[in-house]
PDB file of C-alpha atoms in Angstrom:
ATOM      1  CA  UNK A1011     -70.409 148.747   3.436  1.00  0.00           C
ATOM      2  CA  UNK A1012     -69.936 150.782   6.850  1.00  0.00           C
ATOM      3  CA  UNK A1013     -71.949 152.923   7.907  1.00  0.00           C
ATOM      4  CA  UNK A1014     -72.896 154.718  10.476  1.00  0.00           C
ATOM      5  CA  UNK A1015     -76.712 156.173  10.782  1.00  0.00           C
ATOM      6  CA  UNK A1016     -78.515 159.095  12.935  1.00  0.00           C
ATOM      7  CA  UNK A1017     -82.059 160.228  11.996  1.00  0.00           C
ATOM      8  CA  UNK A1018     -81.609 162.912   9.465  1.00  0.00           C
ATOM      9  CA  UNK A1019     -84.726 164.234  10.690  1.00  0.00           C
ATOM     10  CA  UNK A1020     -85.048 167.104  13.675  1.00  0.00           C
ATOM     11  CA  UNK A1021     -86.351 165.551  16.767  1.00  0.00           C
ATOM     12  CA  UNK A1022     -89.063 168.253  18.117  1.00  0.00           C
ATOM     13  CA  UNK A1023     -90.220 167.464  21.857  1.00  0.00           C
ATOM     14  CA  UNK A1024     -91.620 169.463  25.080  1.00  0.00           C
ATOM     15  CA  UNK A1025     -90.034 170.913  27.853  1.00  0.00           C
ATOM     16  CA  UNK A1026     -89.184 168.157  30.864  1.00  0.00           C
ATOM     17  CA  UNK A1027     -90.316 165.389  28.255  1.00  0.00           C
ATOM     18  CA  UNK A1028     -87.375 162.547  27.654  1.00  0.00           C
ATOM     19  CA  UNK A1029     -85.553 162.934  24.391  1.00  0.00           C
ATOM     20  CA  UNK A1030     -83.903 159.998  22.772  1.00  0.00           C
ATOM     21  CA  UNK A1031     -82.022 159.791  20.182  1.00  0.00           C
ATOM     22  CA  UNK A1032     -80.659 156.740  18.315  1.00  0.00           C
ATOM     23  CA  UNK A1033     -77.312 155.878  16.591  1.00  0.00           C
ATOM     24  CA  UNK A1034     -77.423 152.719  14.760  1.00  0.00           C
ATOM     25  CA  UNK A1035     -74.082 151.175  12.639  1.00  0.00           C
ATOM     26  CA  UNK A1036     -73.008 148.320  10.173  1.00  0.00           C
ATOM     27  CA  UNK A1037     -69.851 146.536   9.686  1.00  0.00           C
ATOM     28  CA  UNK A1038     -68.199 148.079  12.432  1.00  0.00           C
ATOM     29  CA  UNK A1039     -66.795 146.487  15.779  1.00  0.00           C
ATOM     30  CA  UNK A1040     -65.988 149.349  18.001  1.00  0.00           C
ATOM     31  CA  UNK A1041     -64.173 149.556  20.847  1.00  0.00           C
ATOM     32  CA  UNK A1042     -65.820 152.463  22.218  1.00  0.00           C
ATOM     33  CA  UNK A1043     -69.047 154.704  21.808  1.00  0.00           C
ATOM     34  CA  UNK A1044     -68.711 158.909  22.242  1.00  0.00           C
ATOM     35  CA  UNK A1045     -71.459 161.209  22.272  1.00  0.00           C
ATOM     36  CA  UNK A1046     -70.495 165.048  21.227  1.00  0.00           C
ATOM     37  CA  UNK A1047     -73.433 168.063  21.187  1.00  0.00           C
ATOM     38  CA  UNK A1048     -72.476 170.862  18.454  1.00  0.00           C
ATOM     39  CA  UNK A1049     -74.435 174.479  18.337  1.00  0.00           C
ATOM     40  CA  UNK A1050     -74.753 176.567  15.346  1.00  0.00           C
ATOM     41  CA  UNK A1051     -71.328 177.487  14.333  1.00  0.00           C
ATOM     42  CA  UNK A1052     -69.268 176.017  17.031  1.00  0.00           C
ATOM     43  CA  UNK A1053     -67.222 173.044  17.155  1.00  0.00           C
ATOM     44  CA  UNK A1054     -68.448 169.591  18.958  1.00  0.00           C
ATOM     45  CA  UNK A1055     -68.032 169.101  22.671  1.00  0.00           C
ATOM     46  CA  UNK A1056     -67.751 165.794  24.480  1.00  0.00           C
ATOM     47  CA  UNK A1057     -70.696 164.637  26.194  1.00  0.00           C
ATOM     48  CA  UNK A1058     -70.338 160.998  27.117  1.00  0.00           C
ATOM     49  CA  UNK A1059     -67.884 157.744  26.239  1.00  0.00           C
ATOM     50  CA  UNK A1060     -69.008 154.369  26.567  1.00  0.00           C
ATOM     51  CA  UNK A1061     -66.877 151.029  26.017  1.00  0.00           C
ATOM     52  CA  UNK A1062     -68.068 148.120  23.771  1.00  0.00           C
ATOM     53  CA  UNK A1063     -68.031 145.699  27.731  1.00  0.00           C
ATOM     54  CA  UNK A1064     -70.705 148.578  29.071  1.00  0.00           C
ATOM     55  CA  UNK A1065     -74.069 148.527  28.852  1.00  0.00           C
ATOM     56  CA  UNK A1066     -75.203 151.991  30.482  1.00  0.00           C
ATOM     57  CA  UNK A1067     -73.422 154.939  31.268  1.00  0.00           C
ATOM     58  CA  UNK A1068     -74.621 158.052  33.315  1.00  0.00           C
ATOM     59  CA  UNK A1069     -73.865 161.410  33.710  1.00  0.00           C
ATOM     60  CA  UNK A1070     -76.560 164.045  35.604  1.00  0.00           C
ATOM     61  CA  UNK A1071     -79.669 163.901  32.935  1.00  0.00           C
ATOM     62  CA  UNK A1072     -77.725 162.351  30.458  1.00  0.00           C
ATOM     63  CA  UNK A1073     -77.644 158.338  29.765  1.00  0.00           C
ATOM     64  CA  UNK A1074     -76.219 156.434  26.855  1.00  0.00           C
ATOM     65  CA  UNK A1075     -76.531 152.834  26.030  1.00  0.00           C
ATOM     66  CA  UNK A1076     -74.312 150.512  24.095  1.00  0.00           C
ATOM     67  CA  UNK A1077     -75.763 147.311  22.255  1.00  0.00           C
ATOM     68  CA  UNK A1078     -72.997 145.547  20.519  1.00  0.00           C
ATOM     69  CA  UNK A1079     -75.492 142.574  19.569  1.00  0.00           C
ATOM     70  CA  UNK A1080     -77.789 145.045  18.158  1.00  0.00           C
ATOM     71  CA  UNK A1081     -75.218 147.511  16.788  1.00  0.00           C
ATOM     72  CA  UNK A1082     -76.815 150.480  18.791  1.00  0.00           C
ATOM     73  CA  UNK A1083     -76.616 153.120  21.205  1.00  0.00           C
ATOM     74  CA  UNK A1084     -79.356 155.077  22.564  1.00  0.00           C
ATOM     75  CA  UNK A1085     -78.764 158.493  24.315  1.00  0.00           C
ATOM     76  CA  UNK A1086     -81.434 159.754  26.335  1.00  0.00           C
ATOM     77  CA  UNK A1087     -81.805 163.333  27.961  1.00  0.00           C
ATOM     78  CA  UNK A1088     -84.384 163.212  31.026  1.00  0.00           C
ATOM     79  CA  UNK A1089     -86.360 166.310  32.405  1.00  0.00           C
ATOM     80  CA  UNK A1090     -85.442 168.433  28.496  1.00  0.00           C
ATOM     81  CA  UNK A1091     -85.260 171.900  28.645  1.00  0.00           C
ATOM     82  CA  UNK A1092     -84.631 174.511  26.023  1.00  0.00           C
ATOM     83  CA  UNK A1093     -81.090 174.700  26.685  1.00  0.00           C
ATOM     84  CA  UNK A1094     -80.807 171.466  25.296  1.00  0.00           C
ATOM     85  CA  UNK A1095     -81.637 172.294  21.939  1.00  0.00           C
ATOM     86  CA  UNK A1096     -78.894 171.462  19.524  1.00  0.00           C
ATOM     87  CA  UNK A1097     -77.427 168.673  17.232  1.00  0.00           C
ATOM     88  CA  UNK A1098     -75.948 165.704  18.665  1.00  0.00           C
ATOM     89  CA  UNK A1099     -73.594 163.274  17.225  1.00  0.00           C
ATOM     90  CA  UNK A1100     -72.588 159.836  17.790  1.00  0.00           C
ATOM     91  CA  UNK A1101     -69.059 158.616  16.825  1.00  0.00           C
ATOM     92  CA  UNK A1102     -67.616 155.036  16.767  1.00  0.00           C
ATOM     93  CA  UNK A1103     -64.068 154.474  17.964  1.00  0.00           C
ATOM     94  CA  UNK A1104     -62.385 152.357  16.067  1.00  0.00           C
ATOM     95  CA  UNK A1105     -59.585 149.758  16.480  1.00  0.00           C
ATOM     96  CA  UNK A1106     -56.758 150.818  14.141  1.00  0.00           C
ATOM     97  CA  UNK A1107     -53.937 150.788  16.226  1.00  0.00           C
ATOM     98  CA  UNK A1108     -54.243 154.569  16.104  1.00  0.00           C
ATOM     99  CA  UNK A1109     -57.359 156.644  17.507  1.00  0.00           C
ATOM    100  CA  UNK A1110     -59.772 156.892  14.847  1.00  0.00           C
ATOM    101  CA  UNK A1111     -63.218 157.965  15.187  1.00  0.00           C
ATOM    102  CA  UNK A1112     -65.979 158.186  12.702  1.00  0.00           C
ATOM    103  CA  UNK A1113     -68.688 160.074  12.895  1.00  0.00           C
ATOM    104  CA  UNK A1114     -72.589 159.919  12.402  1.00  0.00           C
ATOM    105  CA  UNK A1115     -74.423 163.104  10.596  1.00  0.00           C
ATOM    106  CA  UNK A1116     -76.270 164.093  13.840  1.00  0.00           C
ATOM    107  CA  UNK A1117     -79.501 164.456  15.231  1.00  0.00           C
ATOM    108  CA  UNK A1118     -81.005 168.327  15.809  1.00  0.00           C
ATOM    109  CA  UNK A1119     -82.851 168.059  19.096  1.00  0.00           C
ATOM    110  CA  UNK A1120     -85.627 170.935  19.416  1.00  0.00           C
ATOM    111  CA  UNK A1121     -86.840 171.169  22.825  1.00  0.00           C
ATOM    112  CA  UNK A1122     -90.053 173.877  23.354  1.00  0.00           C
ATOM    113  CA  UNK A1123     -91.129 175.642  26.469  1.00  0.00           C
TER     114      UNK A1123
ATOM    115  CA  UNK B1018     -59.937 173.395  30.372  1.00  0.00           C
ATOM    116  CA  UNK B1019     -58.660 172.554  26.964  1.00  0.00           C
ATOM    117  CA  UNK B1020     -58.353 174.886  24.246  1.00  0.00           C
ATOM    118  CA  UNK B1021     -57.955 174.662  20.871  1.00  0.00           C
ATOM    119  CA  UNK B1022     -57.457 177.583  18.541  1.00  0.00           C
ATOM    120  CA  UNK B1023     -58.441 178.228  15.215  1.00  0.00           C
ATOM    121  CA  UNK B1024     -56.929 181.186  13.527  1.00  0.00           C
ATOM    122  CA  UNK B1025     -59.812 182.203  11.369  1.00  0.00           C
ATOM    123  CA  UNK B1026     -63.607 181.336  11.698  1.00  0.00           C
ATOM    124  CA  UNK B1027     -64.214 182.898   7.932  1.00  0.00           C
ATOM    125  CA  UNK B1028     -62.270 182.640   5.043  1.00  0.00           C
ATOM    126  CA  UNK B1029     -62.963 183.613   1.183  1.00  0.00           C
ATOM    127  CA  UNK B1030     -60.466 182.253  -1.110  1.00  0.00           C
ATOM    128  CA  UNK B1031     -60.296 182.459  -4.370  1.00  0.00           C
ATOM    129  CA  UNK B1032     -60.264 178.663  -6.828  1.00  0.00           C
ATOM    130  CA  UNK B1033     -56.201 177.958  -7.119  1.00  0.00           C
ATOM    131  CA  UNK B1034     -55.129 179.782  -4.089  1.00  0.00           C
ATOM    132  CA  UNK B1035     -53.149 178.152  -1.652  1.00  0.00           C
ATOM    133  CA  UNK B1036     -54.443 178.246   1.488  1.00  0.00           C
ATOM    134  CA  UNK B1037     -53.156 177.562   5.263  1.00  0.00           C
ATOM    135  CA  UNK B1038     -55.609 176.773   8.127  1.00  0.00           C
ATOM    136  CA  UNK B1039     -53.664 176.783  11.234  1.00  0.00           C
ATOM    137  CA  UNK B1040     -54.666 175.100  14.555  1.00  0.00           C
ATOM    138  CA  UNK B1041     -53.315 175.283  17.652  1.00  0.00           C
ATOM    139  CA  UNK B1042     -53.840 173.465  20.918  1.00  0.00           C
ATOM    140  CA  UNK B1043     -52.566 174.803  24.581  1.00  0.00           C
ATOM    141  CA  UNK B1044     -52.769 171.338  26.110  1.00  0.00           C
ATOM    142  CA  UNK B1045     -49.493 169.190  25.308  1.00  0.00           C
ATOM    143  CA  UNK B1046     -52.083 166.799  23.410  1.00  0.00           C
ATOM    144  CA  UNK B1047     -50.206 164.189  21.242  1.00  0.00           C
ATOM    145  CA  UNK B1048     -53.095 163.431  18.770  1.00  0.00           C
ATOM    146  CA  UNK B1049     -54.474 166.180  16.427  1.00  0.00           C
ATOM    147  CA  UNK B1050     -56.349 165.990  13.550  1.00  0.00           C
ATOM    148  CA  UNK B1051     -58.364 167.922  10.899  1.00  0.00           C
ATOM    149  CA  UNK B1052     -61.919 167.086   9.774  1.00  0.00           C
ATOM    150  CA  UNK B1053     -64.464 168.659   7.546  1.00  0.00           C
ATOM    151  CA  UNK B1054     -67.690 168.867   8.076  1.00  0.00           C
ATOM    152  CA  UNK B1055     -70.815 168.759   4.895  1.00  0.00           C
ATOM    153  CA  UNK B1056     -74.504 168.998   4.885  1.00  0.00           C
ATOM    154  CA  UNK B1057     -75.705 165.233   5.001  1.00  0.00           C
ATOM    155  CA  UNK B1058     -72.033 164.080   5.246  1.00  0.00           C
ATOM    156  CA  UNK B1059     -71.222 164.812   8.955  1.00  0.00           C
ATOM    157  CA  UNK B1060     -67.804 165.237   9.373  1.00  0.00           C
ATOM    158  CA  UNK B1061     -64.909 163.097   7.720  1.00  0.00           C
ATOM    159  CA  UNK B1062     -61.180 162.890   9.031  1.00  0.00           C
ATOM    160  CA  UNK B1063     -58.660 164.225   6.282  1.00  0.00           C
ATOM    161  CA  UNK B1064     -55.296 163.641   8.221  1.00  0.00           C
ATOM    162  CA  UNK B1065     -54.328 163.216  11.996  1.00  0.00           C
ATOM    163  CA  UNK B1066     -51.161 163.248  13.734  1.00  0.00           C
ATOM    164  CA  UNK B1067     -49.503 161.478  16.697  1.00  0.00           C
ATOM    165  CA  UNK B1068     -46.869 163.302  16.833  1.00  0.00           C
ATOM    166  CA  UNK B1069     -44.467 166.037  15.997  1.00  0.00           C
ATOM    167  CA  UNK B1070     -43.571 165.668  12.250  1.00  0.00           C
ATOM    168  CA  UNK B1071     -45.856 162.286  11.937  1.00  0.00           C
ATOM    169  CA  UNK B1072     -49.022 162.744  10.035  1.00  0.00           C
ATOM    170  CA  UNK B1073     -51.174 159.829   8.653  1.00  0.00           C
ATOM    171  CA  UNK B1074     -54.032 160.444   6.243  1.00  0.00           C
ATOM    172  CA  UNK B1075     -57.744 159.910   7.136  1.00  0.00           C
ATOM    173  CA  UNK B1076     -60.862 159.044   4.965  1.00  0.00           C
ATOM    174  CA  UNK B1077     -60.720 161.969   2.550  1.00  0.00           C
ATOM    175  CA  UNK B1078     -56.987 163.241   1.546  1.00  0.00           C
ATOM    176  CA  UNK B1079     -56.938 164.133  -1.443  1.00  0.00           C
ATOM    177  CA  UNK B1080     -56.090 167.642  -2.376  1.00  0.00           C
ATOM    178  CA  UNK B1081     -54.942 168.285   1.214  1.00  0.00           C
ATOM    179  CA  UNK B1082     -52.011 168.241   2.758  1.00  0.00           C
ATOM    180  CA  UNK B1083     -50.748 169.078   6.839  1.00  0.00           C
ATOM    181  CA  UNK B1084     -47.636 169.933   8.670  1.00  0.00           C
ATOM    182  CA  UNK B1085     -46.939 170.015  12.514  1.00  0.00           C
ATOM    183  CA  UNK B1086     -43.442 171.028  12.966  1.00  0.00           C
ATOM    184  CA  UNK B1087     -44.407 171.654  16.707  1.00  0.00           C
ATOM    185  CA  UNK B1088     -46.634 169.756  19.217  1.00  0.00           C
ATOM    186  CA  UNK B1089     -48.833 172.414  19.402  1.00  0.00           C
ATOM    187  CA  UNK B1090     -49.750 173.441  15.953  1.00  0.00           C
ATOM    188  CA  UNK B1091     -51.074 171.551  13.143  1.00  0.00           C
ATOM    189  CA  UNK B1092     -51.955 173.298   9.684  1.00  0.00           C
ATOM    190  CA  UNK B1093     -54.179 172.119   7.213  1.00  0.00           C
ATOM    191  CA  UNK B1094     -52.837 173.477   3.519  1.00  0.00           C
ATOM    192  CA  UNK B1095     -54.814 173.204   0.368  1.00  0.00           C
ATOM    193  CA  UNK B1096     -52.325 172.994  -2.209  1.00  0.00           C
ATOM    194  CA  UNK B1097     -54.680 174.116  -4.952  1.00  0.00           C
ATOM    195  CA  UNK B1098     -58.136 175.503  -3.801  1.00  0.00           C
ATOM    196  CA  UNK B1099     -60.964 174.169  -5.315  1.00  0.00           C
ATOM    197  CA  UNK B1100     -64.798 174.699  -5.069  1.00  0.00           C
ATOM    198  CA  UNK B1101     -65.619 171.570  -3.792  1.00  0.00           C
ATOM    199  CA  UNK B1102     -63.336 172.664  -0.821  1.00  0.00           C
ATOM    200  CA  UNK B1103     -66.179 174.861   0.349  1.00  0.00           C
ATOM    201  CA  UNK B1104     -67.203 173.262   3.674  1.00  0.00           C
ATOM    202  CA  UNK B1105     -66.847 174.022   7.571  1.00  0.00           C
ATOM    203  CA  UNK B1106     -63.372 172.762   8.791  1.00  0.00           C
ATOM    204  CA  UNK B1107     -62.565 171.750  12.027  1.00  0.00           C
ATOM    205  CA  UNK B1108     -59.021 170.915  13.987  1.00  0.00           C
ATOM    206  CA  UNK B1109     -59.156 168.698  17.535  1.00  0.00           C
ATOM    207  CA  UNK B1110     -56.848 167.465  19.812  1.00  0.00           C
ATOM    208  CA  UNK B1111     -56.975 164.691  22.411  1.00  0.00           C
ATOM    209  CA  UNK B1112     -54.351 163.504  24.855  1.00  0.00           C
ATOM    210  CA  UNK B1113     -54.965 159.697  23.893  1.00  0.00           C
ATOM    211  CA  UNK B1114     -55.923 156.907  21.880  1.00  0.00           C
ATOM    212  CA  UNK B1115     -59.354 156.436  23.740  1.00  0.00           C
ATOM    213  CA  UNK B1116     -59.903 160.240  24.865  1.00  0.00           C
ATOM    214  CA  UNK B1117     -62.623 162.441  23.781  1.00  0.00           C
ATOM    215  CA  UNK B1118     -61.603 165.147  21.186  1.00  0.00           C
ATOM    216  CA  UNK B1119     -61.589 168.742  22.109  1.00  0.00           C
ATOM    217  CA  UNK B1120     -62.595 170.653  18.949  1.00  0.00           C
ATOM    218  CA  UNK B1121     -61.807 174.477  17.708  1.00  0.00           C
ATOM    219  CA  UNK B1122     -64.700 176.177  16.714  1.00  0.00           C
ATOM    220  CA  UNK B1123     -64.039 175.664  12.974  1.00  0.00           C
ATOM    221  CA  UNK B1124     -63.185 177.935   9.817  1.00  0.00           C
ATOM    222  CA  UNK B1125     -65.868 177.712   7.105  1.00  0.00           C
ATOM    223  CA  UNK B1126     -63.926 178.518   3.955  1.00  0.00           C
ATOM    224  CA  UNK B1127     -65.596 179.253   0.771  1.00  0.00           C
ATOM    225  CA  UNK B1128     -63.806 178.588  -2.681  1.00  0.00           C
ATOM    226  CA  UNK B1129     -64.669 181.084  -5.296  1.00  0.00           C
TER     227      UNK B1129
END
């Protein structure tokens, strides 16, 4: 069956420390990779797209990765701080002749002082 | 920057009711579309659109329905509430196939 798989569990790490976070999926071929951060009561906001031909993308302390062979993407967040406390999701873009993406439960990122 | 609207961030409704969630986007997007969101479920697409008076269903249907008469707008309408219609429900747009999606800040609806 597909599926798509974020630890459930709150990632809890120190101030200027590296947080990663891991999306892994099965029985999907995706075309493309999106990372979105949500807050408490608010809707998700685009962080990051990556394409199934890219291996890295960058954007200021943010990186993503994009394994196709391994059916993973990391997303790392260097230098933390507590601002980047929240819960972030990973969603697959499909092929479906339409846009269609599908979405992982999230990951809640604590970062302390 | 994009926004999209949603017209209420609370609702109470009552199990039966009829109930409209509307969404509106200020961006000429073509692509809208209407997701819940559930503890431990993450959120699942119930329709989308592509384009005025087009709609296509997503993963979860049932008991739903949408209309988007104008580019803009796209309601959500739940013919018949029902408890298990209790969840956090959010509208995006997006300009594209492969865009991001710009998300409302959701209505969380509970069905009494």
């Amino acid at each position: 069956s597909q599926k798509i798989e974020q630890n459930s569990e709150a990632l809890n790490i120190q101030e200027g420390k590296t947080a990663t976070l891991t999306c892994n999926y099965t029985n999907y071929s995706p075309a493309y990779l999106q990372w979105y951060r949500q807050d408490p009561g608010r809707g998700p906001v685009f962080l990051l797209l990556i394409r199934e031909n890219e291996k890295e993308k960058r954007k200021e302390r943010l990186k993503v990765t994009f394994d196709t062979t391994l059916k993973q993407s990391l997303f790392h967040i260097t230098a933390s701080q507590p601002a980047d406390s929240a819960t972030y999701l990973c969603a697959l873009g499909v092929n479906t002749g339409f846009q269609k993406l599908v979405f992982g439960t999230g990951t809640r990122l604590l970062v302390s002082p | 920057d994009v926004k999209v609207t949603q017209s209420s961030r609370y609702l109470v409704k009552r199990t039966g009711e009829k109930v409209f969630l509307e969404c509106v986007q200020d961006m000429d997007h073509e692509n809208m579309f209407w997701y819940r969101q559930d503890p431990g479920l993450g959120l699942r697409l119930i329709y989308f659109s592509y384009d005025v008076k087009m709609k296509e269903k997503g993963d979860i249907p049932e008991g739903y329905s949408v209309s988007r008469e104008k580019k803009e707008r796209f309601s959500l309408i739940l013919e018949s509430a029902s408890t298990n219609q209790t969840s956090m429900y959010l509208c995006a747009s997006s300009p594209d196939r492969d865009s991001p999606l710009h998300f409302g800040n959701g209505t969380r609806l509970t069905v009494t």
